[in-house]
mmCIF file of C-alpha atoms in Angstrom:
data_model
loop_
_atom_site.group_PDB
_atom_site.id
_atom_site.type_symbol
_atom_site.label_atom_id
_atom_site.label_comp_id
_atom_site.label_asym_id
_atom_site.label_seq_id
_atom_site.Cartn_x
_atom_site.Cartn_y
_atom_site.Cartn_z
ATOM 1 C CA MET A 22 0.000 0.000 0.000
ATOM 2 C CA ILE A 23 0.956 3.658 -0.404
ATOM 3 C CA ARG A 24 1.145 5.234 3.042
ATOM 4 C CA HIS A 25 0.901 8.941 2.228
ATOM 5 C CA TYR A 26 0.873 11.476 -0.576
ATOM 6 C CA LEU A 27 4.621 12.203 -0.549
ATOM 7 C CA GLU A 28 5.278 8.496 -1.011
ATOM 8 C CA ALA A 29 2.954 8.579 -4.020
ATOM 9 C CA VAL A 30 4.841 11.587 -5.418
ATOM 10 C CA ILE A 31 8.174 9.790 -5.033
ATOM 11 C CA LEU A 32 6.775 6.608 -6.597
ATOM 12 C CA TYR A 33 5.387 8.680 -9.481
ATOM 13 C CA SER A 34 8.817 10.279 -9.978
ATOM 14 C CA ILE A 35 10.467 6.837 -10.059
ATOM 15 C CA LYS A 36 7.920 5.764 -12.639
ATOM 16 C CA MET A 37 8.625 8.782 -14.854
ATOM 17 C CA PHE A 38 12.426 8.385 -14.574
ATOM 18 C CA LYS A 39 12.099 4.771 -15.830
ATOM 19 C CA GLY A 40 15.349 3.767 -14.171
ATOM 20 C CA GLU A 41 17.317 6.305 -16.232
ATOM 21 C CA ARG A 42 18.122 8.511 -13.229
ATOM 22 C CA SER A 43 18.957 7.627 -9.633
ATOM 23 C CA VAL A 44 16.875 8.512 -6.601
ATOM 24 C CA HIS A 45 19.368 11.317 -6.011
ATOM 25 C CA GLY A 46 18.010 12.897 -9.200
ATOM 26 C CA ILE A 47 14.555 12.758 -7.632
ATOM 27 C CA TYR A 48 15.954 14.380 -4.492
ATOM 28 C CA HIS A 49 17.423 17.318 -6.430
ATOM 29 C CA MET A 50 14.261 17.685 -8.528
ATOM 30 C CA LEU A 51 11.866 17.789 -5.557
ATOM 31 C CA LYS A 52 14.218 20.108 -3.656
ATOM 32 C CA GLY A 53 14.346 22.452 -6.659
ATOM 33 C CA LYS A 54 18.095 22.435 -7.272
ATOM 34 C CA LYS A 55 18.897 25.173 -9.797
ATOM 35 C CA SER A 56 21.323 23.197 -11.949
ATOM 36 C CA SER A 57 21.149 22.617 -15.694
ATOM 37 C CA GLN A 58 21.033 18.846 -15.199
ATOM 38 C CA THR A 59 18.133 18.925 -12.734
ATOM 39 C CA ILE A 60 16.127 21.427 -14.782
ATOM 40 C CA GLN A 61 16.681 19.354 -17.923
ATOM 41 C CA ASP A 62 15.607 16.184 -16.097
ATOM 42 C CA ALA A 63 12.405 17.892 -14.961
ATOM 43 C CA HIS A 64 11.620 18.755 -18.582
ATOM 44 C CA PHE A 65 12.764 15.526 -20.227
ATOM 45 C CA PHE A 66 10.904 13.246 -17.830
ATOM 46 C CA ARG A 67 7.783 15.448 -17.614
ATOM 47 C CA LEU A 68 8.244 16.245 -13.952
ATOM 48 C CA SER A 69 8.224 20.052 -14.234
ATOM 49 C CA PRO A 70 5.089 20.358 -12.033
ATOM 50 C CA LEU A 71 6.905 18.697 -9.109
ATOM 51 C CA PHE A 72 10.148 20.682 -9.359
ATOM 52 C CA GLY A 73 10.931 22.367 -6.033
ATOM 53 C CA THR A 74 7.678 21.284 -4.393
ATOM 54 C CA VAL A 75 9.343 19.580 -1.385
ATOM 55 C CA PRO A 76 12.208 21.909 -0.370
ATOM 56 C CA SER A 77 12.284 20.387 3.135
ATOM 57 C CA LEU A 78 12.988 16.865 1.848
ATOM 58 C CA SER A 79 16.099 15.228 3.312
ATOM 59 C CA ARG A 80 18.218 12.567 1.644
ATOM 60 C CA GLU A 81 17.561 10.284 4.595
ATOM 61 C CA GLU A 82 13.797 10.624 4.194
ATOM 62 C CA LEU A 83 13.995 9.926 0.468
ATOM 63 C CA MET A 84 16.225 6.854 0.858
ATOM 64 C CA LYS A 85 14.003 5.534 3.652
ATOM 65 C CA THR A 86 10.939 5.980 1.443
ATOM 66 C CA ALA A 87 12.637 4.224 -1.474
ATOM 67 C CA ALA A 88 13.652 1.343 0.798
ATOM 68 C CA GLY A 89 10.066 1.015 2.014
ATOM 69 C CA LEU A 90 8.724 1.009 -1.546
ATOM 70 C CA GLU A 91 11.221 -1.711 -2.491
ATOM 71 C CA ASN A 92 10.435 -3.839 0.574
ATOM 72 C CA ASN A 93 6.718 -3.640 -0.244
ATOM 73 C CA GLY A 94 7.304 -4.692 -3.845
ATOM 74 C CA LEU A 95 6.288 -1.380 -5.415
ATOM 75 C CA ILE A 96 9.658 -0.772 -7.061
ATOM 76 C CA ASP A 97 12.433 -3.021 -8.337
ATOM 77 C CA PRO A 98 16.195 -2.357 -8.504
ATOM 78 C CA GLY A 99 17.442 -0.903 -11.780
ATOM 79 C CA THR A 100 20.619 -1.743 -13.651
ATOM 80 C CA ARG A 101 22.729 0.634 -11.537
ATOM 81 C CA GLU A 102 23.059 1.437 -7.862
ATOM 82 C CA ASP A 103 20.252 3.628 -6.442
ATOM 83 C CA HIS A 104 18.316 3.322 -9.708
ATOM 84 C CA PHE A 105 14.804 1.867 -9.538
ATOM 85 C CA ILE A 106 11.881 1.072 -11.803
ATOM 86 C CA ILE A 107 8.261 0.830 -10.777
ATOM 87 C CA SER A 108 6.867 -2.702 -10.504
ATOM 88 C CA ARG A 109 3.566 -3.890 -11.927
ATOM 89 C CA GLN A 110 2.076 -3.833 -8.432
ATOM 90 C CA GLY A 111 3.450 -0.322 -7.945
ATOM 91 C CA GLU A 112 1.862 0.810 -11.218
ATOM 92 C CA GLU A 113 -1.519 -0.551 -10.175
ATOM 93 C CA LEU A 114 -1.457 0.954 -6.687
ATOM 94 C CA LEU A 115 -0.182 4.312 -7.956
ATOM 95 C CA THR A 116 -2.903 4.517 -10.603
ATOM 96 C CA GLU A 117 -5.550 3.697 -8.019
ATOM 97 C CA TYR A 118 -4.123 6.231 -5.542
ATOM 98 C CA LEU A 119 -3.821 9.104 -8.038
ATOM 99 C CA ASP A 120 -7.300 8.434 -9.392
ATOM 100 C CA LYS A 121 -8.606 9.373 -5.948
ATOM 101 C CA GLN A 122 -6.054 12.082 -5.151
ATOM 102 C CA PRO A 123 -4.470 13.291 -8.415
ATOM 103 C CA LEU A 124 -1.573 15.694 -8.714
ATOM 104 C CA PRO A 125 -3.018 19.240 -8.744
ATOM 105 C CA ALA A 126 -3.519 20.216 -12.383
ATOM 106 C CA ALA A 127 -2.291 23.770 -11.782
ATOM 107 C CA LEU A 128 0.929 22.682 -10.085
ATOM 108 C CA ASN A 129 3.920 24.243 -11.863
ATOM 109 C CA GLY A 130 6.940 24.001 -9.619
ATOM 110 C CA LEU A 131 9.529 24.734 -12.290
ATOM 111 C CA LYS A 132 7.891 28.058 -13.072
ATOM 112 C CA PHE A 133 6.774 29.217 -9.644
ATOM 113 C CA HIS A 134 8.697 27.403 -6.909
ATOM 114 C CA SER A 135 11.107 30.272 -6.250
ATOM 115 C CA GLU A 136 8.347 32.901 -6.142
ATOM 116 C CA ALA A 137 5.497 31.076 -4.396
ATOM 117 C CA PHE A 138 6.867 31.532 -0.860
ATOM 118 C CA ALA A 139 7.252 35.289 -1.283
ATOM 119 C CA PHE A 140 3.820 35.675 -2.903
ATOM 120 C CA TRP A 141 1.991 33.704 -0.199
ATOM 121 C CA GLY A 142 3.978 35.421 2.556
ATOM 122 C CA ARG A 143 3.069 38.876 1.282
ATOM 123 C CA LEU A 144 -0.567 37.997 0.634
ATOM 124 C CA SER A 145 -1.133 36.351 4.023
ATOM 125 C CA LEU A 146 0.527 39.228 5.897
ATOM 126 C CA VAL A 147 -1.410 41.881 3.965
ATOM 127 C CA ILE A 148 -4.668 40.123 4.821
ATOM 128 C CA GLN A 149 -3.696 39.776 8.481
ATOM 129 C CA SER A 150 -2.591 43.433 8.651
ATOM 130 C CA LEU A 151 -5.767 44.787 7.046
ATOM 131 C CA SER A 152 -7.906 42.619 9.307
ATOM 132 C CA HIS A 153 -6.316 44.237 12.371
ATOM 133 C CA ILE A 154 -6.125 47.783 10.986
ATOM 134 C CA ILE A 155 -9.799 48.077 10.048
ATOM 135 C CA ARG A 156 -10.627 46.982 13.595
ATOM 136 C CA SER A 157 -8.265 49.611 15.050
ATOM 137 C CA GLN A 158 -5.921 46.924 16.393
ATOM 138 C CA LYS A 159 -2.532 48.452 15.634
ATOM 139 C CA SER A 160 -0.468 45.940 17.597
ATOM 140 C CA PHE A 161 -0.378 42.281 16.596
ATOM 141 C CA TYR A 162 2.074 39.406 16.123
ATOM 142 C CA PRO A 163 2.806 39.103 12.354
ATOM 143 C CA ILE A 164 2.158 35.659 10.927
ATOM 144 C CA GLN A 165 5.196 36.085 8.648
ATOM 145 C CA ARG A 166 8.512 36.578 10.452
ATOM 146 C CA ASN A 167 10.610 37.092 7.311
ATOM 147 C CA LEU A 168 11.925 40.687 7.478
ATOM 148 C CA GLY A 169 11.911 41.077 3.706
ATOM 149 C CA ILE A 170 8.230 40.166 3.549
ATOM 150 C CA GLN A 171 7.405 42.477 6.444
ATOM 151 C CA SER A 172 9.245 45.374 4.792
ATOM 152 C CA PHE A 173 7.461 44.765 1.489
ATOM 153 C CA VAL A 174 4.027 44.724 3.133
ATOM 154 C CA LYS A 175 4.730 47.966 5.011
ATOM 155 C CA GLN A 176 5.635 49.667 1.738
ATOM 156 C CA PHE A 177 2.617 48.150 -0.006
ATOM 157 C CA LEU A 178 0.209 49.426 2.635
ATOM 158 C CA SER A 179 1.804 52.881 2.810
ATOM 159 C CA GLY A 180 1.384 53.322 -0.926
ATOM 160 C CA ALA A 181 -2.108 51.884 -1.220
ATOM 161 C CA GLY A 182 -4.071 54.868 0.082
ATOM 162 C CA LYS A 183 -5.611 55.579 3.456
ATOM 163 C CA ASN A 184 -8.978 53.896 2.963
ATOM 164 C CA ARG A 185 -8.177 50.466 4.379
ATOM 165 C CA VAL A 186 -11.791 49.290 4.249
ATOM 166 C CA LEU A 187 -11.967 49.963 0.501
ATOM 167 C CA LEU A 188 -8.586 48.285 0.001
ATOM 168 C CA SER A 189 -9.835 45.222 1.891
ATOM 169 C CA GLU A 190 -12.981 45.071 -0.229
ATOM 170 C CA HIS A 191 -11.021 45.259 -3.479
ATOM 171 C CA LEU A 192 -8.583 42.573 -2.342
ATOM 172 C CA TYR A 193 -11.460 40.360 -1.218
ATOM 173 C CA SER A 194 -13.147 40.814 -4.598
ATOM 174 C CA GLU A 195 -9.999 39.776 -6.480
ATOM 175 C CA LEU A 196 -9.520 36.690 -4.301
ATOM 176 C CA VAL A 197 -13.150 35.615 -4.671
ATOM 177 C CA SER A 198 -12.917 36.032 -8.442
ATOM 178 C CA LEU A 199 -9.891 33.735 -8.518
ATOM 179 C CA LEU A 200 -11.038 31.134 -6.031
ATOM 180 C CA GLU A 201 -14.683 30.751 -7.016
ATOM 181 C CA THR A 202 -13.590 28.570 -9.956
ATOM 182 C CA ARG A 203 -11.649 26.165 -7.751
ATOM 183 C CA GLU A 204 -12.754 22.962 -6.059
ATOM 184 C CA ALA A 205 -14.308 23.163 -2.597
ATOM 185 C CA LEU A 206 -11.258 21.467 -1.026
ATOM 186 C CA GLU A 207 -8.905 24.130 -2.434
ATOM 187 C CA GLN A 208 -11.158 26.923 -1.184
ATOM 188 C CA LYS A 209 -11.412 25.375 2.271
ATOM 189 C CA ILE A 210 -7.653 24.874 2.659
ATOM 190 C CA PHE A 211 -6.879 28.408 1.456
ATOM 191 C CA VAL A 212 -9.303 29.978 3.919
ATOM 192 C CA LEU A 213 -8.072 27.859 6.820
ATOM 193 C CA LYS A 214 -4.491 28.999 6.123
ATOM 194 C CA LEU A 215 -5.430 32.690 6.508
ATOM 195 C CA SER A 216 -4.860 34.667 9.702
ATOM 196 C CA GLY A 217 -6.863 37.687 10.860
ATOM 197 C CA SER A 218 -7.743 39.692 13.932
ATOM 198 C CA HIS A 219 -9.967 36.895 15.211
ATOM 199 C CA ARG A 220 -7.924 33.791 14.368
ATOM 200 C CA ILE A 221 -4.504 32.375 13.514
ATOM 201 C CA GLY A 222 -4.182 30.408 10.302
ATOM 202 C CA TYR A 223 -4.094 26.633 10.629
ATOM 203 C CA THR A 224 -0.960 24.566 10.118
ATOM 204 C CA TYR A 225 -1.011 21.805 7.516
ATOM 205 C CA ASN A 226 -1.223 19.286 10.322
ATOM 206 C CA GLN A 227 -4.257 21.038 11.828
ATOM 207 C CA ILE A 228 -5.991 21.227 8.449
ATOM 208 C CA ALA A 229 -5.323 17.538 7.843
ATOM 209 C CA ALA A 230 -6.905 16.713 11.216
ATOM 210 C CA GLU A 231 -9.846 19.039 10.510
ATOM 211 C CA LEU A 232 -10.528 17.482 7.095
ATOM 212 C CA ALA A 233 -9.467 13.916 7.947
ATOM 213 C CA ASP A 234 -6.933 14.032 5.134
ATOM 214 C CA ASP A 235 -3.252 13.337 4.552
ATOM 215 C CA GLU A 236 -1.013 16.254 5.547
ATOM 216 C CA TRP A 237 1.139 15.904 2.417
ATOM 217 C CA HIS A 238 -1.954 15.922 0.229
ATOM 218 C CA ILE A 239 -3.057 19.138 1.924
ATOM 219 C CA LYS A 240 0.341 20.705 1.205
ATOM 220 C CA PHE A 241 0.261 19.823 -2.484
ATOM 221 C CA VAL A 242 -3.348 20.950 -2.980
ATOM 222 C CA PHE A 243 -2.541 24.286 -1.339
ATOM 223 C CA LEU A 244 0.598 24.714 -3.433
ATOM 224 C CA GLY A 245 -1.403 23.956 -6.571
ATOM 225 C CA THR A 246 -3.871 26.672 -5.579
ATOM 226 C CA ILE A 247 -1.074 29.218 -5.115
ATOM 227 C CA HIS A 248 0.438 28.281 -8.482
ATOM 228 C CA PHE A 249 -2.972 28.646 -10.121
ATOM 229 C CA MET A 250 -3.369 32.108 -8.654
ATOM 230 C CA MET A 251 0.113 33.163 -9.758
ATOM 231 C CA GLU A 252 -0.498 31.869 -13.282
ATOM 232 C CA GLN A 253 -3.764 33.777 -13.619
ATOM 233 C CA ILE A 254 -2.302 36.968 -12.162
ATOM 234 C CA SER A 255 0.870 36.831 -14.266
ATOM 235 C CA MET A 256 -1.108 36.683 -17.505
ATOM 236 C CA GLY A 257 -1.169 40.458 -17.226
ATOM 237 C CA LYS A 258 -4.795 41.068 -18.175
ATOM 238 C CA GLY A 259 -5.208 43.642 -15.411
ATOM 239 C CA ASP A 260 -8.004 41.742 -13.676
ATOM 240 C CA TYR A 261 -6.089 41.466 -10.400
ATOM 241 C CA PRO A 262 -4.125 44.700 -9.899
ATOM 242 C CA LEU A 263 -3.690 44.354 -6.124
ATOM 243 C CA LEU A 264 -2.614 40.736 -6.277
ATOM 244 C CA ALA A 265 -0.314 41.490 -9.211
ATOM 245 C CA SER A 266 1.518 44.031 -7.072
ATOM 246 C CA LEU A 267 2.343 41.227 -4.609
ATOM 247 C CA LEU A 268 4.151 39.098 -7.173
ATOM 248 C CA LYS A 269 7.898 39.163 -6.800
ATOM 249 C CA ASN A 270 8.477 39.160 -10.553
ATOM 250 C CA LYS A 271 5.589 40.607 -12.513
ATOM 251 C CA GLY A 272 4.981 39.419 -16.004
ATOM 252 C CA ASN A 273 5.409 36.017 -17.610
ATOM 253 C CA SER A 274 9.004 35.683 -18.721
ATOM 254 C CA ASN A 275 10.304 32.543 -20.409
ATOM 255 C CA ASN A 276 13.562 33.089 -18.534
ATOM 256 C CA GLY A 277 12.136 32.711 -15.035
ATOM 257 C CA SER A 278 13.226 29.091 -14.616
ATOM 258 C CA LEU A 279 16.774 29.605 -15.934
ATOM 259 C CA THR A 280 19.817 29.453 -13.710
ATOM 260 C CA GLN A 281 21.709 32.730 -13.339
ATOM 261 C CA SER A 282 24.594 31.338 -15.375
ATOM 262 C CA SER A 283 22.272 30.375 -18.239
ATOM 263 C CA LYS A 284 20.743 33.854 -18.185
ATOM 264 C CA ALA A 285 24.217 35.314 -18.623
ATOM 265 C CA THR A 286 24.789 33.007 -21.605
ATOM 266 C CA LEU A 287 21.446 33.997 -23.091
ATOM 267 C CA GLU A 288 22.363 37.666 -22.900
ATOM 268 C CA LEU A 289 25.540 36.999 -24.892
ATOM 269 C CA LEU A 290 23.648 34.865 -27.421
ATOM 270 C CA ALA A 291 21.254 37.773 -27.953
ATOM 271 C CA LYS A 292 24.273 39.946 -28.815
ATOM 272 C CA GLY A 293 25.295 37.555 -31.566
ATOM 273 C CA TYR A 294 28.175 35.721 -29.906
ATOM 274 C CA SER A 295 28.827 32.110 -30.874
ATOM 275 C CA LEU A 296 29.058 29.194 -28.466
ATOM 276 C CA GLN A 297 32.848 29.248 -28.675
ATOM 277 C CA ASP A 298 32.942 33.030 -28.195
ATOM 278 C CA ILE A 299 30.778 32.803 -25.065
ATOM 279 C CA ALA A 300 32.946 30.043 -23.596
ATOM 280 C CA GLY A 301 35.984 32.295 -24.067
ATOM 281 C CA ILE A 302 34.317 35.424 -22.716
ATOM 282 C CA ARG A 303 32.949 33.661 -19.652
ATOM 283 C CA LYS A 304 36.035 31.492 -19.172
ATOM 284 C CA LEU A 305 33.909 28.354 -19.060
ATOM 285 C CA LYS A 306 34.178 25.006 -20.825
ATOM 286 C CA SER A 307 32.273 24.628 -24.094
ATOM 287 C CA ASN A 308 30.189 21.762 -22.674
ATOM 288 C CA THR A 309 29.053 24.066 -19.837
ATOM 289 C CA ILE A 310 27.806 26.588 -22.414
ATOM 290 C CA GLU A 311 26.138 23.706 -24.248
ATOM 291 C CA ASP A 312 24.317 22.855 -20.997
ATOM 292 C CA HIS A 313 23.089 26.455 -20.872
ATOM 293 C CA ILE A 314 21.842 26.360 -24.466
ATOM 294 C CA VAL A 315 19.878 23.166 -23.821
ATOM 295 C CA GLU A 316 18.399 24.752 -20.696
ATOM 296 C CA ILE A 317 17.406 27.853 -22.703
ATOM 297 C CA ALA A 318 15.775 25.683 -25.394
ATOM 298 C CA LEU A 319 13.772 23.895 -22.704
ATOM 299 C CA ALA A 320 12.544 27.171 -21.215
ATOM 300 C CA ASP A 321 11.729 28.812 -24.555
ATOM 301 C CA LYS A 322 10.084 26.588 -27.160
ATOM 302 C CA GLU A 323 10.597 29.341 -29.757
ATOM 303 C CA PHE A 324 14.380 29.252 -29.316
ATOM 304 C CA PRO A 325 15.964 28.393 -32.708
ATOM 305 C CA ILE A 326 18.341 25.433 -32.789
ATOM 306 C CA HIS A 327 19.219 25.406 -36.507
ATOM 307 C CA ASP A 328 22.575 27.094 -35.758
ATOM 308 C CA TYR A 329 23.591 23.944 -33.880
ATOM 309 C CA VAL A 330 21.671 21.096 -35.540
ATOM 310 C CA SER A 331 20.865 20.634 -39.234
ATOM 311 C CA GLU A 332 17.393 19.530 -40.339
ATOM 312 C CA LYS A 333 18.803 16.183 -41.492
ATOM 313 C CA GLU A 334 20.487 15.593 -38.135
ATOM 314 C CA LYS A 335 17.309 16.579 -36.336
ATOM 315 C CA MET A 336 15.242 14.005 -38.251
ATOM 316 C CA LEU A 337 17.822 11.264 -37.621
ATOM 317 C CA ILE A 338 17.774 12.008 -33.881
ATOM 318 C CA LEU A 339 13.976 12.078 -33.688
ATOM 319 C CA ARG A 340 13.750 8.773 -35.541
ATOM 320 C CA ALA A 341 16.295 7.151 -33.238
ATOM 321 C CA ALA A 342 14.560 8.545 -30.140
ATOM 322 C CA GLY A 343 11.262 7.085 -31.337
ATOM 323 C CA GLU A 344 12.825 3.680 -31.972
ATOM 324 C CA SER A 345 14.679 3.567 -28.646
ATOM 325 C CA LYS A 346 11.657 4.645 -26.583
ATOM 326 C CA THR A 347 14.053 6.073 -24.018
ATOM 327 C CA LYS A 348 15.642 9.363 -23.015
ATOM 328 C CA GLN A 349 19.043 7.713 -22.557
ATOM 329 C CA LEU A 350 21.474 9.629 -24.736
ATOM 330 C CA LYS A 351 23.829 6.671 -25.259
ATOM 331 C CA SER A 352 21.006 4.498 -26.601
ATOM 332 C CA ILE A 353 19.886 7.197 -29.016
ATOM 333 C CA LYS A 354 23.446 7.883 -30.208
ATOM 334 C CA MET A 355 24.038 4.181 -30.908
ATOM 335 C CA LEU A 356 20.918 4.102 -33.086
ATOM 336 C CA VAL A 357 21.803 7.307 -34.930
ATOM 337 C CA LYS A 358 25.103 5.858 -36.238
ATOM 338 C CA ASN A 359 26.397 9.251 -37.302
ATOM 339 C CA GLU A 360 29.707 10.546 -35.936
ATOM 340 C CA SER A 361 28.765 14.178 -36.603
ATOM 341 C CA ILE A 362 25.829 13.956 -34.177
ATOM 342 C CA SER A 363 27.048 14.767 -30.671
ATOM 343 C CA PHE A 364 25.330 14.294 -27.323
ATOM 344 C CA PHE A 365 24.781 18.056 -27.317
ATOM 345 C CA LYS A 366 22.814 17.878 -30.576
ATOM 346 C CA ILE A 367 20.736 14.982 -29.250
ATOM 347 C CA ARG A 368 19.916 16.853 -26.039
ATOM 348 C CA LEU A 369 19.000 19.963 -27.987
ATOM 349 C CA VAL A 370 16.609 18.102 -30.290
ATOM 350 C CA LEU A 371 15.022 16.321 -27.328
ATOM 351 C CA ALA A 372 14.597 19.681 -25.606
ATOM 352 C CA LYS A 373 12.761 21.122 -28.596
ATOM 353 C CA ALA A 374 10.634 18.013 -29.083
ATOM 354 C CA GLY A 375 9.443 18.092 -25.475
ATOM 355 C CA ASP A 376 6.321 16.033 -24.810
ATOM 356 C CA ASN A 377 5.873 15.254 -28.533
ATOM 357 C CA LEU A 378 8.279 12.320 -28.377
#
């Protein structure tokens, strides 16, 4: 049996990796490690929604979970150490489990994991502050202890006009407009997490007890709700001006999920520098710059790759990838049988193909 939602998430990740990455790859992916390899894995194995969704995960907890899954027959050892594949029993139990409690459709960890904490922190503290202010309660214990969040909220409130009642009404209207389309469970969890002059927001554990649910499921549903809100707000239609002002990075940039090093490479690419030029300018190895280019292609589906891969090479790679039915580069390269096609070219074509493979 699957004991809790996090175990289901880990089992799902093992299933998607198909034994081609170790459990340490799952660890980095769920923690949200900003490395080219981890970001590429999230894309290649269709795990972008889960990227960075469990920042508190420890290696010990992950290895213990994997050991439990193996002991219960839900996963089998792969061809290399710490590599696993899901068993037939694991497939059946996972399907049954996720049919009842699916991954939140709006979950988008790769896009929002680094901004979600700041957005929720600002929103929850603004709501708590307004709740006290309109009741003339000037002194209260802030639910968010992060000094950056507190400073932001003070500036937000000082620049939002003196009519706090009107501000509260407008904010309430924007939240209702967003949340009225969501499932009752999402609405309930969101409301229970809020703090005001009359109550302190519930912890995940308290919500789980209140709703007789799994604490990890509560966490993922709530995170999916926050990601949904951020996606709707960042579309820039102007429907949620107050909430938009709480986003750390306004707008919907394709570069948001890039590492800082890849952003620097992208800036030089935009100026017309070649791969070799950039490696020289940045004093980095060419294969490091290649990693950046693959990462950029994953983040921006409009990024042109014809400067690096010919159309003929692209078709050979796609054909080999289809025949191999794997994301293992060595397997694809063996099938290609073309010395001019490097691992870099294969990775780049896979990045552009995305879920179409």
